[in-house]
Amino acid sequence: MITKIESFIFKNSISINRTLVIKLITVFALVNILTVLPDVFHIFSDQGIIKSQVNQRYAFWYQPVLNWFFKSFSYFGLNANATLLVFIFIYISSLIAILLNFKRTGFAFVAWFIHFTLINSAYLFSYGADYFMSFTLFINLAVCSSLLFKKDIQSSLYSFIIRFLQIHLCLVYFFAGLGKALGTDWIDGNAIWFVINTYTSDSVIENSLPLIAYPMFFKILGWGTVALELLYPILMFTKFTRKVTLWLVVLLHVGIAVFMEFYTFGSIMILLNFIAFGQHFKLKFIEKINIKIKTKSLETRAI
Amino acid sequence: MKTFKYILIGYLITHITFMLIVGFTSFTGLKDKKSYETLNPAGQAIVDFSSLFECSKSVNDFIYFYSIFTGTNRGYSFFSPNVAETKVDIAFVADGNRIELPLLTQESKLKFECANLHFKSNIFDEEERDVILRSISSYLFSANPDIDKIDVYLHLSKYMDLQTARDLGYGVKRKSILGFSATKKEKIAKN
């Protein structure tokens, strides 16, 4: 039994290449920070729309927040806004350093820590996508740290991280589905209808009006969402349903991103699914990248 | 190597246990009469079952500590158990003109919507409401020095359910309420 568990967790020979995973997460984090860069002072500054002191009412004493650093940086003549800029600069530089394979573990820690500090400092502005970003940077830190170990341990550790992510995603979707299954709206189709009305644009609402005559359409979408999320753990670990489930999950998140305009949330969930189960997509360009990275790595070792 | 692997397996089991506790205990908030009535019979049974996952304060504190650092503390029951039929838009108005917030990107606007959502769900908590409103008003007064008073309007849109929309035709009930007013001297009045 123990041998089976051990083999399941540590001997996952097929997965997305580690270097590709690190690069994808890093590029995503870079794009993510760029999407708020023009508004950083309004969101994170102590003179922002919601003052940092208000946001920090929700943080526990052990959660790092920007206010911790404002005072120390003031000794160097830096005000709060300048300190914030220093943090953002270090965050972006760390991500670039990871991309350039320079001291990846150290910079992965710095990137995770700064992102964590930023979301703690802007609690009221933070939502699901920010917490998934934080979790993704935690996974990135784990993947980068695995490179510090001996070659034979590295692959087992990487396999463990991928299994950890797969199981975590199963729990995420299971609870998302179970939560929806508790009520009545997702069963009678009203949930989809209300989501369209309250979260999408006027044009989407207008185009969905003729569908009112077909309530079964809303029911099927509602049931489908609940079933997909609730059964995700089973469907993803069953060989025959895995690939179609993956595409349905991607479709669900594309829908969330496009229609509800939750771009970051939709795309980070696709990214996490891709890292965890991407090898089952069997996309030719991914296989090519995997081979390219492996060849490059062998060449570097030979030199 | 063997010991190292066992440590990792132990960590994975601990993580799963913590996530099960975080997931199930997030449903216990639905035990109040008003929320409980909106659940289906199976949902009510699951919420009752979720109570089994409630732990002592010290255990909860430790799990919360762990989940904060791993970005897994907020639970995953998005848009559940039901979806609100009412949409509330908050508008800041001075001298009859709506004050637009200077947020430039879609992501920043979405982030502000999340702050609004928190404000709306705590609208009856006077302390919480005033702290947030005072902060936003103070920001708006600094950005617009010629303004002395800001009115906070709540624009409510209530959507009919599918059955009603099919029977009576699509329609939305809209209502605007002057919720609060804030003056430059940081005074907030409920209207």
Coordinates of C-alpha atoms in Angstrom, one line a residue, chain A residues 169 173 225 228-229 232 235-236 242-256 266 269-270 272-274 277 281:
Chain A
L169 CA -7.1 21.7 -7.4
Y173 CA -13.3 22.4 -7.5
T225 CA -21.1 23.7 -13.8
L228 CA -18.1 19.5 -13.5
E229 CA -16.8 21.1 -10.3
Y232 CA -13.6 17.2 -11.0
L235 CA -13.1 12.9 -13.7
M236 CA -9.5 14.1 -13.7
R242 CA -9.6 13.4 -18.2
K243 CA -9.0 15.1 -21.5
V244 CA -12.6 16.2 -22.1
T245 CA -12.9 17.4 -18.5
L246 CA -9.8 19.5 -19.0
W247 CA -11.2 21.1 -22.1
L248 CA -14.6 21.7 -20.3
V249 CA -12.8 23.4 -17.4
V250 CA -10.8 25.6 -19.8
L251 CA -14.1 26.5 -21.5
L252 CA -15.7 27.3 -18.2
H253 CA -12.8 29.7 -17.3
V254 CA -12.7 31.2 -20.8
G255 CA -16.4 32.0 -20.3
I256 CA -15.7 33.5 -16.9
G266 CA -10.1 33.0 -15.6
M269 CA -7.3 28.9 -13.2
I270 CA -6.4 27.8 -16.8
L272 CA -3.0 26.1 -12.8
N273 CA -4.9 23.4 -14.6
F274 CA -2.3 23.5 -17.4
F277 CA -2.7 18.3 -15.9
F281 CA -3.7 18.0 -23.4

